Amino acid sequence: MPLESVLTRIDNEMPKAIERLMELLRIPSISTDPAFKDDCQAAADWLVEDLKSIGVAAEKRQTPGHPMVVGHVKGPGPHLLFYGHYDVQPVDPLELWDAPPFEPALESTPTGQVIRGRGSADDKGQLMTFVEACRAWKAEHGELPCEITFFFEGEEESGSPSLVPFMKQYASELTSDIALICDTGLFESTVPAITTQLRGLLGEDFTVTGPNRDLHSGMYGGIAMNPIRVLTKILAGLHDDTGAVTLPGFYDAVPEVADEIRAQWQGLNFDHKSFLGNVGLHDPAGEHDRTPLEQIWSRPTCDVNGIWGGYTGDGFKTVLPSQASAKLSFRLVGQQDPDLIRESFRSYVESNLPAGFSIEYRTEKGAPASQMSIEDPAFEKARKALSDEWPRPAAYTGCGGSIPIAGYFRDLLGVNAMLIGFGKDDDQIHSPNEKYDLISFQKGTRSWARILDALSRT
Ligand code: BES
Ligand code: MN
Ligand code: MN
């Protein structure tokens, strides 16, 4: 059986695979900060060379932003496209890291060995699981079991500004029988997952301006309306006491979860007490009449991500500020249209502005939610392959995060995406001390070898 020797090779070559991942992790490819532009180029170059080393015809392709990496390799089975992102989140607050974020190291923890470092779980460690599976297969059998296109992006963490034009320009080259995306998590540490729905995302960033300058809070306090009071009242009014969002029309395009999916989710016995307990929380804060899994996977949200205004330095300053600002994010589901939600939000805000106040918005691009169809037999093949590798069978799950490219594969290329990843809830992605479990890396690599094998069989 061709698979067994590949799995053995993966296990035997783990130390070298870890060393390769560490090389990639040492490149500080932070896409949102222009100071790291050259490092994004370097990460793309590193991937091109690594793909070439396993016989993939790979190239760096420039975009107006950070480059893409595209590579092709022939094989007898169906044509798969594999997507991952080599860019990472900024590291701040740096003082909360126990070790430098771009000096990755293996570390022993009570639950096993981990690879610590920015990007280890999101997404460099994950994308390398697939590359390592291909490397082992190629070394064992001289060729890959399927035709594979590799597609790595360097702008995922900064809103993917170049992605849609790039996918349109290279549509025929990026079209395949199915797209594989490794940027999601396990359901639990022993339960692998195929994610079939992702939430969308809309960002709003705005400033309200009242008085034309900061005012003495004794001379003007009482008669002058304080912009922070206006802003906090607006923000406080976004949710009612049942946890629902109050914006008119907000729930119009929000579907109920299909009965069959609801039953599957119930079967997962999600332990929300420890999910919340692990981050120091107790009670779910979403809509009261929704289950915890619905609150994360299939219900839309509105959250304040940041709020600022007035004097925040040391000591005391009796001032009424001229301005107050906030950043919000909405997670979207079903057919919720980012543009309509933005309109509804803005008319709510403007109807709450006192006379003489003004508002200025700095909007982020939005992306709708996406739902994957699991009709394609590839899904059941992959689910079986995952179930063979892990202690417990694979589950179809949702995901609260957003991966806009999943929708672009469908809408721009007519290609269905299968999302399989091996991250854990405690990986601290986007946070200090990000890590990827060695088990995720090793069993993730083994899982892809099994999936390649399964998909190559008709
Ligand atoms: N890998 C994440 C998406 C994700 C988050 C998967 C949590 C599983 C669990 C991805 O890199 C990400 O961070 N996406 C952003 C959206 C993007 C448009 C900036 C997100 O969800 O905030
Ligand atoms: Mn990611
Ligand atoms: Mn991310």
Coordinates of C-alpha atoms and ligand atoms in Angstrom, one line a residue:
M1 CA 0.0 0.0 0.0
P2 CA 1.7 3.2 -1.2
L3 CA 0.4 5.3 1.8
E4 CA 2.1 3.3 4.6
S5 CA 5.6 4.1 3.5
V6 CA 4.7 7.8 3.1
L7 CA 3.4 7.9 6.7
T8 CA 6.5 6.2 8.0
R9 CA 8.7 8.7 6.1
I10 CA 6.8 11.6 7.5
D11 CA 7.4 10.3 11.0
N12 CA 11.1 9.6 10.4
E13 CA 11.7 13.0 8.8
M14 CA 9.9 15.1 11.4
P15 CA 13.0 16.8 12.8
K16 CA 14.0 18.1 9.3
A17 CA 10.4 19.2 8.7
I18 CA 10.4 21.1 11.9
E19 CA 13.7 22.8 11.0
R20 CA 12.3 23.9 7.6
L21 CA 9.2 25.3 9.3
M22 CA 11.5 27.2 11.8
E23 CA 13.3 28.8 8.8
L24 CA 10.1 30.1 7.4
L25 CA 9.0 31.3 10.9
R26 CA 12.2 33.3 11.3
I27 CA 11.1 35.6 8.4
P28 CA 9.0 38.4 9.9
S29 CA 6.4 38.6 7.1
I30 CA 3.9 41.0 8.7
S31 CA 1.8 42.1 5.8
T32 CA 0.0 45.1 7.4
D33 CA 3.2 47.0 8.3
P34 CA 5.1 48.5 5.4
A35 CA 8.3 48.2 7.4
F36 CA 8.2 44.4 6.7
K37 CA 7.7 44.6 2.9
D38 CA 11.1 43.0 2.1
D39 CA 10.4 40.2 4.6
C40 CA 7.2 39.4 2.7
Q41 CA 9.2 39.1 -0.5
A42 CA 11.7 36.9 1.4
A43 CA 9.0 34.6 2.7
A44 CA 7.6 34.2 -0.9
D45 CA 11.2 33.5 -2.2
W46 CA 11.6 30.9 0.6
L47 CA 8.4 29.2 -0.4
V48 CA 9.3 29.2 -4.1
E49 CA 12.7 27.6 -3.4
D50 CA 11.1 25.0 -1.1
L51 CA 8.5 24.1 -3.7
K52 CA 11.2 23.8 -6.3
S53 CA 13.0 21.4 -4.1
I54 CA 10.1 18.9 -4.4
G55 CA 9.8 19.3 -8.1
V56 CA 7.1 21.9 -8.3
A57 CA 7.4 24.6 -11.0
A58 CA 6.9 27.5 -8.7
E59 CA 7.2 31.3 -9.2
K60 CA 6.8 34.5 -7.2
R61 CA 4.3 36.7 -8.9
Q62 CA 4.3 40.4 -8.0
T63 CA 1.1 42.3 -7.2
P64 CA 0.6 46.0 -6.2
G65 CA 0.9 44.7 -2.7
H66 CA 2.8 41.6 -1.5
P67 CA 3.6 38.8 -3.9
M68 CA 1.7 35.6 -4.5
V69 CA 3.4 32.2 -4.9
V70 CA 2.0 29.9 -7.6
G71 CA 3.3 26.5 -8.4
H72 CA 2.2 23.5 -10.5
V73 CA 3.1 19.8 -10.5
K74 CA 1.6 17.0 -12.5
G75 CA 0.2 13.8 -11.2
P76 CA -2.2 11.1 -12.3
G77 CA -5.2 11.9 -9.9
P78 CA -7.6 14.8 -9.9
H79 CA -6.4 18.4 -10.0
L80 CA -6.3 20.0 -6.5
L81 CA -5.4 23.5 -5.6
F82 CA -3.9 24.1 -2.2
Y83 CA -4.1 27.6 -0.6
G84 CA -2.4 29.0 2.4
H85 CA -1.1 32.4 3.5
Y86 CA 2.5 33.2 4.4
D87 CA 1.9 36.6 6.0
V88 CA 1.4 36.9 9.7
Q89 CA -0.2 39.3 12.2
P90 CA 1.8 42.1 13.9
V91 CA 3.4 41.0 17.2
D92 CA 2.3 43.8 19.6
P93 CA 2.1 43.9 22.5
L94 CA 5.7 42.6 22.3
E95 CA 6.3 42.8 26.1
L96 CA 3.7 40.0 26.6
W97 CA 5.8 37.5 24.6
D98 CA 7.9 35.1 26.7
A99 CA 10.4 34.8 23.8
P100 CA 11.1 36.8 20.7
P101 CA 8.2 36.2 18.2
F102 CA 10.5 35.5 15.2
E103 CA 13.0 33.2 17.0
P104 CA 10.9 30.1 17.0
A105 CA 11.6 27.3 19.4
L106 CA 10.3 23.9 20.5
E107 CA 8.9 24.0 23.9
S108 CA 7.5 21.3 26.3
T109 CA 4.1 22.0 27.8
P110 CA 1.9 19.9 30.1
T111 CA -0.1 18.9 27.0
G112 CA 2.9 18.1 24.8
Q113 CA 5.6 19.8 22.6
V114 CA 4.7 23.0 20.8
I115 CA 6.5 25.1 18.2
R116 CA 6.3 28.7 19.6
G117 CA 6.4 31.7 17.3
R118 CA 4.4 34.2 15.3
G119 CA 2.7 32.5 12.4
S120 CA 3.3 29.0 13.7
A121 CA -0.4 28.2 13.7
D122 CA -1.7 31.1 11.4
D123 CA -0.7 30.0 8.9
K124 CA 2.9 28.9 8.2
G125 CA 2.8 25.7 10.3
Q126 CA -0.5 24.8 8.7
L127 CA 0.5 25.4 5.1
M128 CA 3.7 23.4 5.6
T129 CA 1.7 20.4 6.7
F130 CA 0.5 20.1 3.1
V131 CA 3.9 20.8 1.6
E132 CA 5.6 18.2 3.9
A133 CA 3.0 15.6 2.9
C134 CA 3.8 16.3 -0.7
R135 CA 7.6 16.1 0.0
A136 CA 7.3 12.7 1.6
W137 CA 5.0 11.4 -1.1
K138 CA 7.4 12.6 -3.9
A139 CA 10.5 11.1 -2.1
E140 CA 8.7 7.8 -1.6
H141 CA 7.1 7.4 -5.0
G142 CA 8.9 9.8 -7.4
E143 CA 5.7 11.6 -8.2
L144 CA 2.6 13.0 -6.5
P145 CA -0.7 11.1 -6.6
C146 CA -2.7 14.1 -7.9
E147 CA -2.0 17.1 -10.1
I148 CA -1.5 20.0 -7.7
T149 CA -1.5 23.8 -8.0
F150 CA 0.0 25.6 -5.0
F151 CA -1.3 29.1 -4.3
F152 CA 0.2 31.1 -1.4
E153 CA -0.9 34.6 -0.5
G154 CA 0.9 37.3 1.5
E155 CA -1.9 39.7 2.3
E156 CA -4.5 37.6 4.0
E157 CA -4.0 39.3 7.4
S158 CA -4.4 42.7 5.8
G159 CA -7.7 42.3 3.9
S160 CA -6.3 40.7 0.7
P161 CA -6.4 43.8 -1.5
S162 CA -4.7 42.1 -4.5
L163 CA -6.5 38.8 -4.3
V164 CA -9.6 39.3 -6.4
P165 CA -7.8 41.0 -9.3
F166 CA -5.1 38.3 -9.2
M167 CA -7.6 35.5 -9.2
K168 CA -9.4 37.1 -12.2
Q169 CA -6.2 37.6 -14.1
Y170 CA -5.0 34.1 -13.6
A171 CA -8.4 32.4 -13.5
S172 CA -7.7 29.6 -15.9
E173 CA -4.4 28.8 -14.1
L174 CA -6.1 28.7 -10.7
T175 CA -9.0 26.6 -11.6
S176 CA -9.0 23.1 -10.4
D177 CA -11.4 20.3 -9.4
I178 CA -11.4 21.4 -5.8
A179 CA -9.6 23.9 -3.6
L180 CA -8.0 22.8 -0.3
I181 CA -7.5 25.4 2.4
C182 CA -5.5 24.8 5.5
D183 CA -6.3 27.7 7.7
T184 CA -8.8 26.5 10.2
G185 CA -8.8 24.3 13.3
L186 CA -9.6 20.9 14.8
F187 CA -12.9 20.7 16.6
E188 CA -11.3 19.4 19.7
S189 CA -7.7 18.2 20.3
T190 CA -8.7 14.6 19.2
V191 CA -11.5 15.5 16.8
P192 CA -10.5 16.7 13.3
A193 CA -12.9 18.9 11.3
I194 CA -13.9 19.8 7.8
T195 CA -15.3 23.4 8.1
T196 CA -18.3 23.9 5.9
Q197 CA -19.3 27.4 6.7
L198 CA -17.4 30.6 7.5
R199 CA -18.6 33.9 8.8
G200 CA -18.1 37.1 6.7
L201 CA -16.7 40.3 8.0
L202 CA -17.3 44.0 7.9
G203 CA -15.2 46.6 9.6
E204 CA -16.2 50.2 10.5
D205 CA -13.9 52.8 12.0
F206 CA -15.4 56.2 12.9
T207 CA -14.8 59.4 14.7
V208 CA -17.5 61.8 16.1
T209 CA -16.6 65.4 16.5
G210 CA -18.5 67.8 18.7
P211 CA -16.8 71.0 20.0
N212 CA -14.2 72.5 17.6
R213 CA -11.5 72.1 20.3
D214 CA -10.9 70.4 23.7
L215 CA -12.8 72.3 26.4
H216 CA -12.2 73.0 30.1
S217 CA -14.5 70.7 31.9
G218 CA -15.3 73.2 34.5
M219 CA -16.0 76.2 32.3
Y220 CA -18.0 74.1 29.7
G221 CA -19.0 71.0 31.7
G222 CA -22.8 70.7 31.9
I223 CA -23.6 72.9 29.0
A224 CA -21.4 71.2 26.4
M225 CA -22.2 67.8 25.0
N226 CA -19.2 65.5 25.4
P227 CA -18.4 63.4 22.2
I228 CA -17.4 60.4 24.4
R229 CA -20.9 60.5 26.0
V230 CA -22.4 60.5 22.4
L231 CA -20.1 57.7 21.2
T232 CA -20.7 55.4 24.2
K233 CA -24.4 55.8 24.1
I234 CA -24.3 54.9 20.4
L235 CA -22.2 51.8 21.1
A236 CA -24.3 50.8 24.1
G237 CA -27.5 50.9 22.0
L238 CA -26.2 48.3 19.5
H239 CA -27.3 45.4 21.7
D240 CA -30.5 44.8 23.6
D241 CA -30.8 42.9 26.9
T242 CA -31.3 39.6 25.2
G243 CA -27.9 39.9 23.4
A244 CA -29.4 40.7 20.0
V245 CA -28.1 43.4 17.7
T246 CA -30.6 46.2 17.4
L247 CA -29.8 47.6 14.0
P248 CA -32.9 47.7 11.7
G249 CA -32.9 44.8 9.2
F250 CA -29.8 43.2 10.8
Y251 CA -31.3 39.7 10.9
D252 CA -33.2 40.0 7.5
A253 CA -30.8 37.7 5.6
V254 CA -29.9 35.4 8.5
P255 CA -31.1 31.8 7.8
E256 CA -31.9 29.2 10.3
V257 CA -29.4 26.3 10.5
A258 CA -30.8 23.3 8.5
D259 CA -32.2 20.6 10.7
E260 CA -29.6 18.1 9.5
I261 CA -26.7 20.4 10.4
R262 CA -28.3 21.3 13.7
A263 CA -28.5 17.7 14.6
Q264 CA -24.8 17.2 13.7
W265 CA -23.8 20.1 15.8
Q266 CA -25.8 18.8 18.7
G267 CA -23.9 15.5 18.4
L268 CA -20.6 17.3 18.9
N269 CA -21.5 18.0 22.6
F270 CA -19.6 21.3 22.5
D271 CA -18.3 22.0 26.0
H272 CA -18.9 25.8 26.1
K273 CA -18.0 25.9 29.9
S274 CA -14.4 25.0 29.3
F275 CA -14.2 26.9 26.0
L276 CA -15.1 30.1 28.0
G277 CA -13.4 28.9 31.2
N278 CA -10.1 28.6 29.3
V279 CA -10.2 32.4 28.6
G280 CA -11.4 33.4 32.1
L281 CA -15.0 33.8 31.2
H282 CA -18.2 32.2 32.4
D283 CA -21.5 32.9 30.5
P284 CA -22.2 33.1 26.8
A285 CA -22.9 36.7 25.8
G286 CA -24.7 36.1 22.4
E287 CA -28.4 35.9 21.8
H288 CA -30.0 34.2 24.8
D289 CA -32.1 31.9 22.8
R290 CA -29.2 30.5 20.7
T291 CA -27.0 27.6 21.6
P292 CA -23.3 28.4 22.2
L293 CA -22.2 26.8 18.9
E294 CA -24.8 28.8 17.0
Q295 CA -23.5 31.9 18.7
I296 CA -20.0 31.3 17.3
W297 CA -20.8 29.7 13.9
S298 CA -24.1 30.7 12.5
R299 CA -25.2 33.9 14.2
P300 CA -24.0 37.4 13.2
T301 CA -22.3 39.7 15.6
C302 CA -21.4 43.3 16.2
D303 CA -18.3 44.0 18.4
V304 CA -16.3 47.0 19.4
N305 CA -12.7 46.3 18.8
G306 CA -11.2 49.6 20.1
I307 CA -12.4 52.8 21.5
W308 CA -10.4 56.0 22.2
G309 CA -10.8 59.7 22.9
G310 CA -9.9 62.4 25.5
Y311 CA -7.0 62.4 27.9
T312 CA -5.5 59.0 28.6
G313 CA -2.0 60.0 29.8
D314 CA -0.7 60.0 33.3
G315 CA -2.3 62.1 35.9
F316 CA -5.5 64.0 35.6
K317 CA -6.6 66.5 33.0
T318 CA -10.0 68.2 33.3
V319 CA -11.0 68.2 29.7
L320 CA -14.0 67.7 27.5
P321 CA -12.5 66.3 24.3
S322 CA -13.4 67.5 20.9
Q323 CA -13.5 64.0 19.4
A324 CA -14.2 60.3 20.2
S325 CA -13.5 57.2 18.0
A326 CA -14.2 53.5 17.8
K327 CA -13.4 50.5 15.6
L328 CA -16.1 47.9 15.1
S329 CA -16.3 44.6 13.5
F330 CA -19.4 42.7 12.3
R331 CA -19.3 39.0 11.7
L332 CA -21.8 38.2 9.0
V333 CA -23.7 35.0 8.1
G334 CA -26.0 33.7 5.5
Q335 CA -26.9 36.3 2.8
Q336 CA -26.2 39.3 5.0
D337 CA -24.8 42.0 2.6
P338 CA -21.9 44.0 4.0
D339 CA -23.0 47.1 2.2
L340 CA -26.6 47.0 3.6
I341 CA -25.3 46.3 7.1
R342 CA -23.0 49.3 6.8
E343 CA -25.9 51.5 5.6
S344 CA -28.1 50.4 8.5
F345 CA -25.3 51.1 11.0
R346 CA -24.6 54.5 9.6
S347 CA -28.2 55.6 9.6
Y348 CA -28.5 54.4 13.2
V349 CA -25.4 56.4 14.2
E350 CA -26.4 59.5 12.4
S351 CA -29.9 59.5 13.9
N352 CA -28.2 59.6 17.3
L353 CA -25.9 62.5 16.6
P354 CA -26.7 65.8 18.4
A355 CA -27.1 68.9 16.3
G356 CA -23.8 70.4 15.4
F357 CA -21.9 67.1 15.7
S358 CA -20.2 65.6 12.7
I359 CA -19.0 62.1 11.8
E360 CA -16.2 60.7 9.7
Y361 CA -15.8 57.1 8.6
R362 CA -12.8 55.0 7.6
T363 CA -14.3 51.9 6.2
E364 CA -12.7 48.5 5.7
K365 CA -13.7 46.3 2.8
G366 CA -16.3 43.7 3.8
A367 CA -16.7 40.1 2.8
P368 CA -19.9 38.0 2.9
A369 CA -20.2 34.7 4.7
S370 CA -19.6 31.5 2.8
Q371 CA -21.2 28.1 2.8
M372 CA -19.5 25.1 1.2
S373 CA -21.4 22.4 -0.5
I374 CA -20.5 18.9 0.6
E375 CA -22.1 17.1 -2.3
D376 CA -18.8 16.4 -3.9
P377 CA -17.7 12.9 -2.9
A378 CA -14.2 14.4 -2.1
F379 CA -15.7 15.5 1.2
E380 CA -16.7 12.0 2.4
K381 CA -13.3 10.7 1.2
A382 CA -11.5 13.3 3.1
R383 CA -13.6 12.8 6.2
K384 CA -12.8 9.1 6.1
A385 CA -9.1 9.8 5.6
L386 CA -9.1 12.1 8.6
S387 CA -11.0 9.7 10.7
D388 CA -8.3 7.0 10.0
E389 CA -5.6 9.3 11.3
W390 CA -7.2 10.8 14.5
P391 CA -8.4 9.1 17.6
R392 CA -12.0 10.2 16.9
P393 CA -14.0 10.6 13.7
A394 CA -13.9 13.8 11.7
A395 CA -16.8 16.3 12.1
Y396 CA -18.4 18.8 9.8
T397 CA -18.2 22.1 11.6
G398 CA -18.7 25.8 11.2
C399 CA -16.1 28.5 11.9
G400 CA -16.6 31.9 13.5
G401 CA -13.6 33.4 11.7
S402 CA -13.5 34.6 8.1
I403 CA -11.5 33.4 5.1
P404 CA -12.8 35.4 2.2
I405 CA -11.0 33.4 -0.4
A406 CA -13.3 30.4 0.2
G407 CA -16.1 32.5 -1.3
Y408 CA -13.9 33.8 -4.2
F409 CA -13.1 30.3 -5.3
R410 CA -16.8 29.6 -5.7
D411 CA -17.8 33.0 -7.1
L412 CA -14.9 33.8 -9.4
L413 CA -13.7 30.3 -10.4
G414 CA -16.7 28.0 -9.8
V415 CA -14.5 25.8 -7.5
N416 CA -15.7 24.4 -4.3
A417 CA -13.4 24.8 -1.3
M418 CA -12.7 22.1 1.4
L419 CA -11.4 23.6 4.6
I420 CA -9.3 21.3 6.7
G421 CA -6.9 22.6 9.4
F422 CA -5.2 21.4 12.6
G423 CA -5.1 24.5 14.8
K424 CA -6.3 24.3 18.4
D425 CA -8.4 26.9 20.3
D426 CA -5.4 27.6 22.6
D427 CA -2.9 28.3 19.8
Q428 CA -3.2 32.1 20.6
I429 CA -3.4 33.1 17.0
H430 CA -3.2 36.9 16.5
S431 CA -2.0 37.0 20.2
P432 CA 1.3 36.9 22.0
N433 CA 3.0 33.5 22.4
E434 CA 1.3 32.0 19.4
K435 CA 2.2 28.3 19.1
Y436 CA 1.4 25.2 17.0
D437 CA 1.3 21.8 18.7
L438 CA 3.8 19.3 17.3
I439 CA 0.9 16.9 17.2
S440 CA -1.0 19.3 14.9
F441 CA 2.1 19.5 12.7
Q442 CA 2.8 15.8 12.5
K443 CA -0.7 14.4 12.4
G444 CA -1.7 17.3 10.1
T445 CA 1.0 16.2 7.7
R446 CA 0.0 12.6 8.0
S447 CA -3.6 13.6 7.4
W448 CA -2.8 15.3 4.1
A449 CA -0.9 12.2 2.9
R450 CA -4.0 10.2 3.7
I451 CA -6.3 12.7 2.0
L452 CA -4.1 12.8 -1.1
D453 CA -4.2 9.1 -1.3
A454 CA -8.0 9.0 -0.8
L455 CA -8.7 11.7 -3.4
S456 CA -6.4 10.0 -6.0
R457 CA -8.6 6.9 -5.9
T458 CA -11.8 6.9 -8.0
Ligands
BES1 N1 -7.0 31.7 10.0 C1 -7.8 32.9 10.3 C2 -9.3 32.5 10.2 C3 -9.7 31.7 11.4 C4 -9.9 32.3 12.6 C5 -9.8 30.3 11.3 C6 -10.2 31.5 13.7 C7 -10.2 29.6 12.4 C8 -10.4 30.2 13.6 C9 -7.5 34.0 9.3 O1 -6.1 34.1 9.1 C10 -8.0 35.3 9.8 O2 -7.4 35.7 10.8 N2 -9.0 35.9 9.2 C11 -9.4 37.2 9.6 C12 -10.1 37.9 8.5 C13 -9.2 38.6 7.5 C14 -10.1 39.2 6.4 C15 -8.4 39.6 8.2 C16 -10.5 37.1 10.7 O3 -11.2 36.1 10.8 O4 -10.5 38.0 11.5
MN2 MN -5.1 32.4 8.8
MN3 MN -5.3 35.2 10.9

